[in-house]
Coordinates of C-alpha atoms in Angstrom, one line a residue:
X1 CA -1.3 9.2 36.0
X2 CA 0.5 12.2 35.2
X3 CA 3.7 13.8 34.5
X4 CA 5.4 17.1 35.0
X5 CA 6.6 19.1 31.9
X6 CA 9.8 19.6 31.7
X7 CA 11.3 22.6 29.4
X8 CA 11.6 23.4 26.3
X9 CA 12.4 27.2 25.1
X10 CA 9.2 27.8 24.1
X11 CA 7.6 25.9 27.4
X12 CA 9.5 28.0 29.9
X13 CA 8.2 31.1 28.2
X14 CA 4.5 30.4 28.4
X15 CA 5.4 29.3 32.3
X16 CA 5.2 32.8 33.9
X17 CA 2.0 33.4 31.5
X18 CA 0.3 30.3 33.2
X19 CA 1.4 30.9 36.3
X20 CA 0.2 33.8 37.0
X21 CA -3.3 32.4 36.5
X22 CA -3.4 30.3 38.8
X23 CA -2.7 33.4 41.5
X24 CA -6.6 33.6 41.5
X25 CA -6.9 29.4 41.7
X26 CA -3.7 27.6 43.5
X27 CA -5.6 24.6 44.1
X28 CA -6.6 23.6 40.0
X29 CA -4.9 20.6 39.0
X30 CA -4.0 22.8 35.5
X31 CA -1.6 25.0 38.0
X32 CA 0.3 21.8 38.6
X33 CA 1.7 22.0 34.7
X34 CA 0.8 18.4 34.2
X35 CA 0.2 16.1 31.5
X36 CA -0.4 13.1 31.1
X37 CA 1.9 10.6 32.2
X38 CA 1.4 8.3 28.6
X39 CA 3.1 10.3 25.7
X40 CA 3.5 9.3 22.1
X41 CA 6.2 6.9 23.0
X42 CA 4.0 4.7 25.3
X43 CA 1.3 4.7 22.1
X44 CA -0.7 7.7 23.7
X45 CA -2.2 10.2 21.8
X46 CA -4.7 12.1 23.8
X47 CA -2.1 14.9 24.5
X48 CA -3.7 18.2 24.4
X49 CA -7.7 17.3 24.7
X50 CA -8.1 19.4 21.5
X51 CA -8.9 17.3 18.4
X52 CA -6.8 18.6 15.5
X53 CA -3.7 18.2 17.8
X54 CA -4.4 15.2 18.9
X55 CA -5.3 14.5 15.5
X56 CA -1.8 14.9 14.3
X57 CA -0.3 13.1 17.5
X58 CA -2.5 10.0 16.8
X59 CA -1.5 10.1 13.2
X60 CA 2.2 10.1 14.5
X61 CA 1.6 6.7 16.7
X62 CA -0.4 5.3 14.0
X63 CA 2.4 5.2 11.6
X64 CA 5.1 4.2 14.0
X65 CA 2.5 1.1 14.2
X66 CA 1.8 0.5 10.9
X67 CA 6.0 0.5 10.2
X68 CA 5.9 -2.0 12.1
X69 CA 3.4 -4.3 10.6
X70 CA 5.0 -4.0 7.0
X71 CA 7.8 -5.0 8.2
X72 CA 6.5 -8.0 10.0
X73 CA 5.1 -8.8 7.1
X74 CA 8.5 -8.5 4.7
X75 CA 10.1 -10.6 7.1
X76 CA 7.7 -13.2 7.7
X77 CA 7.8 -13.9 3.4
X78 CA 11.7 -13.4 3.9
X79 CA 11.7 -16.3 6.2
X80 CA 9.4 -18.3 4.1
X81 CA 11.7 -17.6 1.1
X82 CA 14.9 -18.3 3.0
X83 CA 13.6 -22.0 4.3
X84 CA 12.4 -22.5 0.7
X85 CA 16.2 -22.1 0.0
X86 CA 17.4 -24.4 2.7
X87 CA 18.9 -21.2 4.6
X88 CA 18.0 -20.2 8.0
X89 CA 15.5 -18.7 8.6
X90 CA 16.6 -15.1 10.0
X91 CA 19.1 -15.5 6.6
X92 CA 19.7 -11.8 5.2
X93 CA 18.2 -10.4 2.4
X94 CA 21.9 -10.6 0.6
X95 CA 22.1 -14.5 1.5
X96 CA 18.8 -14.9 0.1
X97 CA 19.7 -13.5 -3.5
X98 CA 23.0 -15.1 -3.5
X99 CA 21.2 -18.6 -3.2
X100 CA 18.3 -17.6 -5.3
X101 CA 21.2 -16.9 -7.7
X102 CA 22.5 -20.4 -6.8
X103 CA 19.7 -22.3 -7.7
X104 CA 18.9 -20.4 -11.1
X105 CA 22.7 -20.9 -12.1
X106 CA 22.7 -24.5 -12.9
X107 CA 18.9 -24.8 -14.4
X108 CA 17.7 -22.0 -16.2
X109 CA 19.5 -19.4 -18.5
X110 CA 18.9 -15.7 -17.9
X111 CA 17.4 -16.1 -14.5
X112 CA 13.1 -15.9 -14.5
X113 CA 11.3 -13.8 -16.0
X114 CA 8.3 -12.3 -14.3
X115 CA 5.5 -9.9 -15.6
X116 CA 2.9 -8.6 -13.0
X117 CA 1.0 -5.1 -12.9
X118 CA 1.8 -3.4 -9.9
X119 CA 0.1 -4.1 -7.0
X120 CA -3.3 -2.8 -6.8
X121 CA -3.4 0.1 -3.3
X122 CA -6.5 0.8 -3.0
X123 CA -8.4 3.5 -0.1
X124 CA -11.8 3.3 1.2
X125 CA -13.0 6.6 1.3
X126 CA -14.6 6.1 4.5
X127 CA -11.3 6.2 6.0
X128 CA -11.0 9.9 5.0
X129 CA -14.0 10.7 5.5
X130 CA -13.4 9.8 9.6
X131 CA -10.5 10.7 9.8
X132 CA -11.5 14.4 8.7
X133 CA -14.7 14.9 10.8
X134 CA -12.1 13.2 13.6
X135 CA -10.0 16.2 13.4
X136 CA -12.5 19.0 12.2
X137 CA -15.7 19.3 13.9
X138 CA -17.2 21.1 11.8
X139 CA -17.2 18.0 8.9
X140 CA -20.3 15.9 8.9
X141 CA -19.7 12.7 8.0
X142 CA -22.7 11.9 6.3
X143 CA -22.1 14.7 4.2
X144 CA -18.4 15.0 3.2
X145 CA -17.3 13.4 -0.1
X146 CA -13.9 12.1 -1.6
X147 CA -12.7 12.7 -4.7
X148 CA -9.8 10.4 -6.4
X149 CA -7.0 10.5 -8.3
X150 CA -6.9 7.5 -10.3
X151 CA -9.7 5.0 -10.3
X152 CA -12.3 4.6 -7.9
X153 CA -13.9 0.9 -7.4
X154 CA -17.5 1.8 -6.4
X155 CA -19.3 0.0 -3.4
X156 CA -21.4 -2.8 -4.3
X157 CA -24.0 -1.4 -2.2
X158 CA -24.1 1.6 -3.5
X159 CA -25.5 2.9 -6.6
X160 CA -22.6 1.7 -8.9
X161 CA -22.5 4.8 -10.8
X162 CA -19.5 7.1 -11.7
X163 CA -19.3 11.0 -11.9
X164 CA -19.4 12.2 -14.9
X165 CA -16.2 13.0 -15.7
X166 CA -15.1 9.6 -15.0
X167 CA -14.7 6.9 -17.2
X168 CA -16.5 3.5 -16.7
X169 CA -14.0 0.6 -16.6
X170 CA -15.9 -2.7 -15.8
X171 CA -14.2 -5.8 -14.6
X172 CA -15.9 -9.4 -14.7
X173 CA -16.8 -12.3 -17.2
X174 CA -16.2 -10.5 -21.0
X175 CA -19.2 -9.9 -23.1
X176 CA -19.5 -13.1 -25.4
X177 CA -16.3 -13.7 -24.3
X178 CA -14.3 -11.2 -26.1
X179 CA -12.0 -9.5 -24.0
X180 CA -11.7 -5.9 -25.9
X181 CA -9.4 -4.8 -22.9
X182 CA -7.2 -7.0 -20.8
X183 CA -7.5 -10.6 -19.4
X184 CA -6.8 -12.4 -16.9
X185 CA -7.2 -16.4 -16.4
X186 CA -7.4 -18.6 -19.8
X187 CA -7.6 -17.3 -23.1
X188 CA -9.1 -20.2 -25.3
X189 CA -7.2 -19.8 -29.1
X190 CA -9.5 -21.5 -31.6
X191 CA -6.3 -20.9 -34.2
X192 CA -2.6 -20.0 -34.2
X193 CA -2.4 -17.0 -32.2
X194 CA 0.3 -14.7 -30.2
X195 CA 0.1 -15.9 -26.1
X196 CA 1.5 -13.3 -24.2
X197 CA 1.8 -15.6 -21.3
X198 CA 2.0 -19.7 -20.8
X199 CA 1.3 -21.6 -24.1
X200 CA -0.1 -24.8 -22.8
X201 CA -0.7 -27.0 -26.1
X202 CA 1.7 -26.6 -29.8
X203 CA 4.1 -24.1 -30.2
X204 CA 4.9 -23.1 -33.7
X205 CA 8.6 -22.3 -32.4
X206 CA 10.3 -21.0 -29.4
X207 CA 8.9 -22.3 -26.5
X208 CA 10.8 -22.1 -23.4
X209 CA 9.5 -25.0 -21.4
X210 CA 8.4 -28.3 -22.1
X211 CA 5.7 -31.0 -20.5
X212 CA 6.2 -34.5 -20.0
X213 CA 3.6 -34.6 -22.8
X214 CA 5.6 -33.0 -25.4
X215 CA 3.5 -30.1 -25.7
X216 CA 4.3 -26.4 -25.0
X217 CA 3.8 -25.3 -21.2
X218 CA 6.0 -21.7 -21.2
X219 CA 6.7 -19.4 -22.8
X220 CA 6.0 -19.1 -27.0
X221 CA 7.6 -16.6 -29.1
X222 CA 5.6 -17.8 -32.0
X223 CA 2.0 -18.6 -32.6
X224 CA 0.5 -21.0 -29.9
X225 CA -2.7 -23.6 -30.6
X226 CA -4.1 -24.3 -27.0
X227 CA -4.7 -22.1 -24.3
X228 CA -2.7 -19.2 -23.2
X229 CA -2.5 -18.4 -19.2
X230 CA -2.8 -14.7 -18.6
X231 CA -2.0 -14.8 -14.6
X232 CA -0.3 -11.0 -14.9
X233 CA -3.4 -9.9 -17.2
X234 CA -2.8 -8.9 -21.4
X235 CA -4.4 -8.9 -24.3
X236 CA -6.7 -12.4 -25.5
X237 CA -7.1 -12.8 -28.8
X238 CA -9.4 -15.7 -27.9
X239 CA -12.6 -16.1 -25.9
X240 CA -10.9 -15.0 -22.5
X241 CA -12.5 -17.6 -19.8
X242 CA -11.0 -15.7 -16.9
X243 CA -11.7 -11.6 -15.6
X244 CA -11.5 -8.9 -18.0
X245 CA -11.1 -5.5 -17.4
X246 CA -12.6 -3.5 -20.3
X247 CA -14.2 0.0 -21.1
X248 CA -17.9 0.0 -20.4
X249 CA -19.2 0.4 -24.6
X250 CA -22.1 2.3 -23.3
X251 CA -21.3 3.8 -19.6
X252 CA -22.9 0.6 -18.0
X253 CA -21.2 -2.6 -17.3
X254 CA -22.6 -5.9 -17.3
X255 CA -24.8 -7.4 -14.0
X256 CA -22.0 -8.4 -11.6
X257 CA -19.4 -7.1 -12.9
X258 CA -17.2 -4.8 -10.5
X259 CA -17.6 -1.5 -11.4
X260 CA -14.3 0.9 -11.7
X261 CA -14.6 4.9 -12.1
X262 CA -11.1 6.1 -13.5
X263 CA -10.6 10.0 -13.6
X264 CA -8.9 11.8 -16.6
X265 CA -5.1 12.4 -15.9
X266 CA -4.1 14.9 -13.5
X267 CA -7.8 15.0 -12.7
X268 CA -9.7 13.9 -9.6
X269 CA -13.5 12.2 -9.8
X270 CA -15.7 12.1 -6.4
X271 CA -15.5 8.5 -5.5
X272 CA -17.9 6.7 -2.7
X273 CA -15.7 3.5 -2.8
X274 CA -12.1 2.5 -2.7
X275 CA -9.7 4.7 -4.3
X276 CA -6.4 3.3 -6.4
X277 CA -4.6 6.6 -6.5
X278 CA -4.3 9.4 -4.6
X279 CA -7.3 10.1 -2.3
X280 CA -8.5 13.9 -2.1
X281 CA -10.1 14.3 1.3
X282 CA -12.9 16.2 2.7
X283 CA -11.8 20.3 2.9
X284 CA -10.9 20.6 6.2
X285 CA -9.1 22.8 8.7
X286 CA -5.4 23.3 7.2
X287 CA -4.0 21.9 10.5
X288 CA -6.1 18.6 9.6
X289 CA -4.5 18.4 6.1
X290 CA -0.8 16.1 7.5
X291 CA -3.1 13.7 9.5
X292 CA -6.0 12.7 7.5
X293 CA -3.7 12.4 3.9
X294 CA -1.4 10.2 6.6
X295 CA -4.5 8.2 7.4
X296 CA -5.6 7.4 4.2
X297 CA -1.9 6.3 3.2
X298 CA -1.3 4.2 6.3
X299 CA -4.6 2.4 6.1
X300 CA -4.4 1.3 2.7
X301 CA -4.6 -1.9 1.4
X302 CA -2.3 -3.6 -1.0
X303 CA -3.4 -6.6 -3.2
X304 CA -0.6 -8.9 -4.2
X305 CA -0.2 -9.0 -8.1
X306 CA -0.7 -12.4 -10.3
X307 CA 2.5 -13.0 -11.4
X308 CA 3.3 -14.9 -14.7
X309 CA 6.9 -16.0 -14.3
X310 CA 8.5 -17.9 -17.3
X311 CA 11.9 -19.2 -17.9
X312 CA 14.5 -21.0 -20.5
X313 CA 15.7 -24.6 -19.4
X314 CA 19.7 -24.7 -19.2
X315 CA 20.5 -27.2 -22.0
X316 CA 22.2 -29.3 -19.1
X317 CA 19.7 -29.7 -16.5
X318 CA 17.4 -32.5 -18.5
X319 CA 16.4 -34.6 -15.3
X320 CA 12.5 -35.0 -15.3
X321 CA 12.0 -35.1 -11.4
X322 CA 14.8 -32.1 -10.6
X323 CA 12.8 -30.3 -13.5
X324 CA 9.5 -31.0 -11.6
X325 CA 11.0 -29.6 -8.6
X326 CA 12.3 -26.5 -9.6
X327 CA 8.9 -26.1 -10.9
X328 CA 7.0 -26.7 -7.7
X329 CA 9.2 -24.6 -6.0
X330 CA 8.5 -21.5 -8.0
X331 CA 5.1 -21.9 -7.5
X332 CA 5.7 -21.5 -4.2
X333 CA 8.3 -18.5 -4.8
X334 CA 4.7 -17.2 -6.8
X335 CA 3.2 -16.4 -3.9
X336 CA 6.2 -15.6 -2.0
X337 CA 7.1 -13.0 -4.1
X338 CA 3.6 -12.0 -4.5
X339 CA 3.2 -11.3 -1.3
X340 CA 6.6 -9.5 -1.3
X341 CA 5.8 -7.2 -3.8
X342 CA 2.2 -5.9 -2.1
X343 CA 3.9 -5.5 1.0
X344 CA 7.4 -3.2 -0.5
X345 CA 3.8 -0.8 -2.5
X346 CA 2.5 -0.7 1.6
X347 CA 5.8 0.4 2.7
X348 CA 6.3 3.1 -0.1
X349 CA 2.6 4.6 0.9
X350 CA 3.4 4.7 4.6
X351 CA 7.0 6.1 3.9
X352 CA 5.0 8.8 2.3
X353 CA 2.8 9.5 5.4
X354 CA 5.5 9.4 7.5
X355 CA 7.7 12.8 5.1
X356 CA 4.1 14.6 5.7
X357 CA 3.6 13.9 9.3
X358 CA 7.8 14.9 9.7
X359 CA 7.2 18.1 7.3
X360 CA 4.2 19.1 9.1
X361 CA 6.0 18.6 12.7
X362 CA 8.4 21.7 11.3
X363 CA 5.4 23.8 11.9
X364 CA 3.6 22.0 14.3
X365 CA 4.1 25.1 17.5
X366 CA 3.5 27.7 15.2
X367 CA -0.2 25.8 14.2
X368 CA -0.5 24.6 18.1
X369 CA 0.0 28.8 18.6
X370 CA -2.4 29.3 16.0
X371 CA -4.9 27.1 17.3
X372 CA -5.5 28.7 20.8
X373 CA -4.9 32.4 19.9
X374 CA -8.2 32.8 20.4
X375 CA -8.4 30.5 23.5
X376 CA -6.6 32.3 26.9
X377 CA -7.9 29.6 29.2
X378 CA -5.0 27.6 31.1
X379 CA -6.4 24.5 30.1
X380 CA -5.8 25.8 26.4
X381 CA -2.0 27.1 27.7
X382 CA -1.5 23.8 29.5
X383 CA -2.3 22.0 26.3
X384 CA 0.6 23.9 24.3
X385 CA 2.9 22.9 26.5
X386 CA 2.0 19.4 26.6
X387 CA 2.2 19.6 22.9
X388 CA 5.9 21.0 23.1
X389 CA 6.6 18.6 25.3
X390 CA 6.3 15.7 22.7
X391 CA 8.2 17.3 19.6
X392 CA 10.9 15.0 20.8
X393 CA 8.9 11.7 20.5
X394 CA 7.3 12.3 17.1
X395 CA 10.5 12.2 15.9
X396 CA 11.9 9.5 17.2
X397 CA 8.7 7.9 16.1
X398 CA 9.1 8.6 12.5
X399 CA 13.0 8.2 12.3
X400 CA 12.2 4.7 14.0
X401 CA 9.4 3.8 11.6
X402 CA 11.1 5.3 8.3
X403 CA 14.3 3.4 8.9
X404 CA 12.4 0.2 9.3
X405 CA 10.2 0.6 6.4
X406 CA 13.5 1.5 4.2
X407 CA 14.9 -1.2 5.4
X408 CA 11.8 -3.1 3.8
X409 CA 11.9 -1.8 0.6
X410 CA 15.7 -2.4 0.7
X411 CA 15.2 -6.3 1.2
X412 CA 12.5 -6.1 -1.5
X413 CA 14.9 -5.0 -3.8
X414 CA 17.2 -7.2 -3.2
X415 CA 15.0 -10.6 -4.2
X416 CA 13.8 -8.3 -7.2
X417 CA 17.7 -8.3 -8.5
X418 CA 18.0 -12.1 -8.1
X419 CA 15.3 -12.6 -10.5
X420 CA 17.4 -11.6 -13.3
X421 CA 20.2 -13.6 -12.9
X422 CA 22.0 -10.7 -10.5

């Protein structure tokens, strides 16, 4: 199925051009100024039949799709949240932090506090590594590296080696035990020592939440005897019994640990993994350069953080069992929010793909031009115009997808301001 083109100024001035080609050929279906009847809106993006256009266009439809599935996924921990809450569940982000506010009101002081890293994007570079050779003939695939900015997990199945400029971070079970760089899980104290997360065990002062055994299970701003739960990864003191995440002594890490290659700052390091950071794709055609760095940003994926959330009974709410529930229910916000917090990092990536791909639009007829200068077949002529003919639709895409995804970020924020007691 096909449609006709209908004009734009730049369309009805390659017309007469086209037209008079077909003088010599009435009878091609190319003098009939058609296109196919699918455009970008309908999720079509085999527009032209020339790859770096099509490229772009496919780039375009990909992002108005993957919009889409962040925000499904915002609002299907929204709703969770909201029920948790006893609110509707299509309850606004706004009603949502008002009754988060509620709940925290009457039982703790100060709201929760929550430590995380952020969460971990990470890149496989085989993702720009396609995506360039998609657009640029000329790239072979087996060929083509990636370079990254920031650190580069390396594939298990390769040789597990970094370039040379990189450091080697290593992340598994500690040498001996002793975490020299940050763990996560239990860190065993064989004496009084600082816990930079949940003191389970004696407190020499200030802990922030009790057990029904009378021993420490919160937060300690002294010394803590026991074990101290790292869930948002810090420093042990201890024999860390969880992951660590520690600078290779010697270049090599230990057998079965993960192996992590993280470039010097404002540096790049070729990476034949997953890259957390900025991926540096394949040189390819400049045309190429909105669609593939849009690839790599849309198809990223976004692990949700451990969060170590602590908090300060309210010296009023002393009930056992209402205690007991609060505290199931925030281990049930934990993964909530979790989940929350990957999903807002998504939405920030693909915002970013989709100010390229709008940018790179501006310029998009003068590249199309560009492109088939050297080209004066009608099929190449027919192809600009079909191009032209979509301007409209990328930007509806984007404007559609961008206002979704803002919309996202917005809700994210809103739970974020809760936490504090806002």
């Amino acid at each position: 199925m096909f449609r006709n083109i209908s004009g734009s100024t730049l369309a009805i001035g390659l017309l007469a051009t086209i037209t008079a080609g077909c003088e010599d050929n009435p009878a091609t279906d190319i003098c009939g100024l058609q296109c196919p009847e699918q455009g970008l809106a309908e999720g079509n993006a085999s527009i032209t039949g020339f790859a770096s256009v099509d490229s772009f266009f496919a780039a375009v439809v990909g992002f108005d799709k993957a919009a889409l599935e962040v925000k499904a996924g915002v609002d299907a921990e929204l709703r969770a949240l909201a029920v948790s809450l006893e609110l509707d569940a299509g309850a606004s982000a706004a009603d949502i932090r008002a009754a988060l506010s509620a709940k925290f009101s009457g039982a703790i002081e100060g709201g929760l506090k929550v430590k995380y890293a952020p969460p971990r994007c990470t890149v496989d570079a085989k993702v720009a590594i396609d995506a360039s050779a998609k657009c640029d003939a000329e790239i072979d695939p087996g060929m083509a590296s990636v370079e990254c900015k920031g650190t580069c997990t390396v594939d298990a199945s390769a040789s597990a080696s970094c370039d040379v400029s990189a450091k080697v971070m290593c992340k598994g079970t500690a040498p001996n035990l002793q975490c020299s760089g940050s763990c996560t899980g239990t860190c065993e104290l064989t004496n009084d020592l600082k816990c930079n997360g949940t003191c389970n065990g004696e407190c020499s002062t200030g802990c922030s939440v009790t057990g029904p055994d009378g021993q420490c299970a919160g937060e300690c701003t002294g010394e803590c005897m026991g074990t101290c739960e790292l869930k948002a990864g810090a420093t042990c003191d201890g024999n860390c019994q969880g992951s660590c995440e520690y600078e290779a002594p010697s270049g090599q890490c230990e057998a079965g640990a993960e192996v992590r290659c993280q470039a010097a700052a404002d540096a790049s390091a070729e990476c034949n993994g997953s890259c957390d950071g900025e991926v540096v794709p394949p040189k390819a055609k400049a045309e190429c350069e909105a669609s593939v760095e849009a690839e790599a940003k849309m198809q990223a994926q976004c692990t949700p953080p451990s969060l170590e959330i602590l908090w300060q009974w309210h010296e009023d709410f002393e009930d056992d069992v209402e205690r007991a529930k609060f505290k199931a229910w925030v281990e049930g916000f934990r993964l909530r929010y979790a989940g929350l917090l990957a999903a807002s990092a998504r939405a920030k990536l693909v915002l970013e793909a989709g100010t390229g791909l709008g940018d790179a639009a501006v310029g998009l007829v003068t590249s199309v031009q560009a492109d088939f200068a050297s080209d004066t077949s009608l099929r190449a002529k027919v192809g600009i115009l079909c191009a032209v003919a979509e301007l409209e639709s990328v930007g509806t895409l984007i404007q559609s997808g961008s206002g979704a995804l803002s919309g996202s970020v917005s809700a994210v924020g809103e739970i974020s301001a809760a936490l504090a007691g806002g």
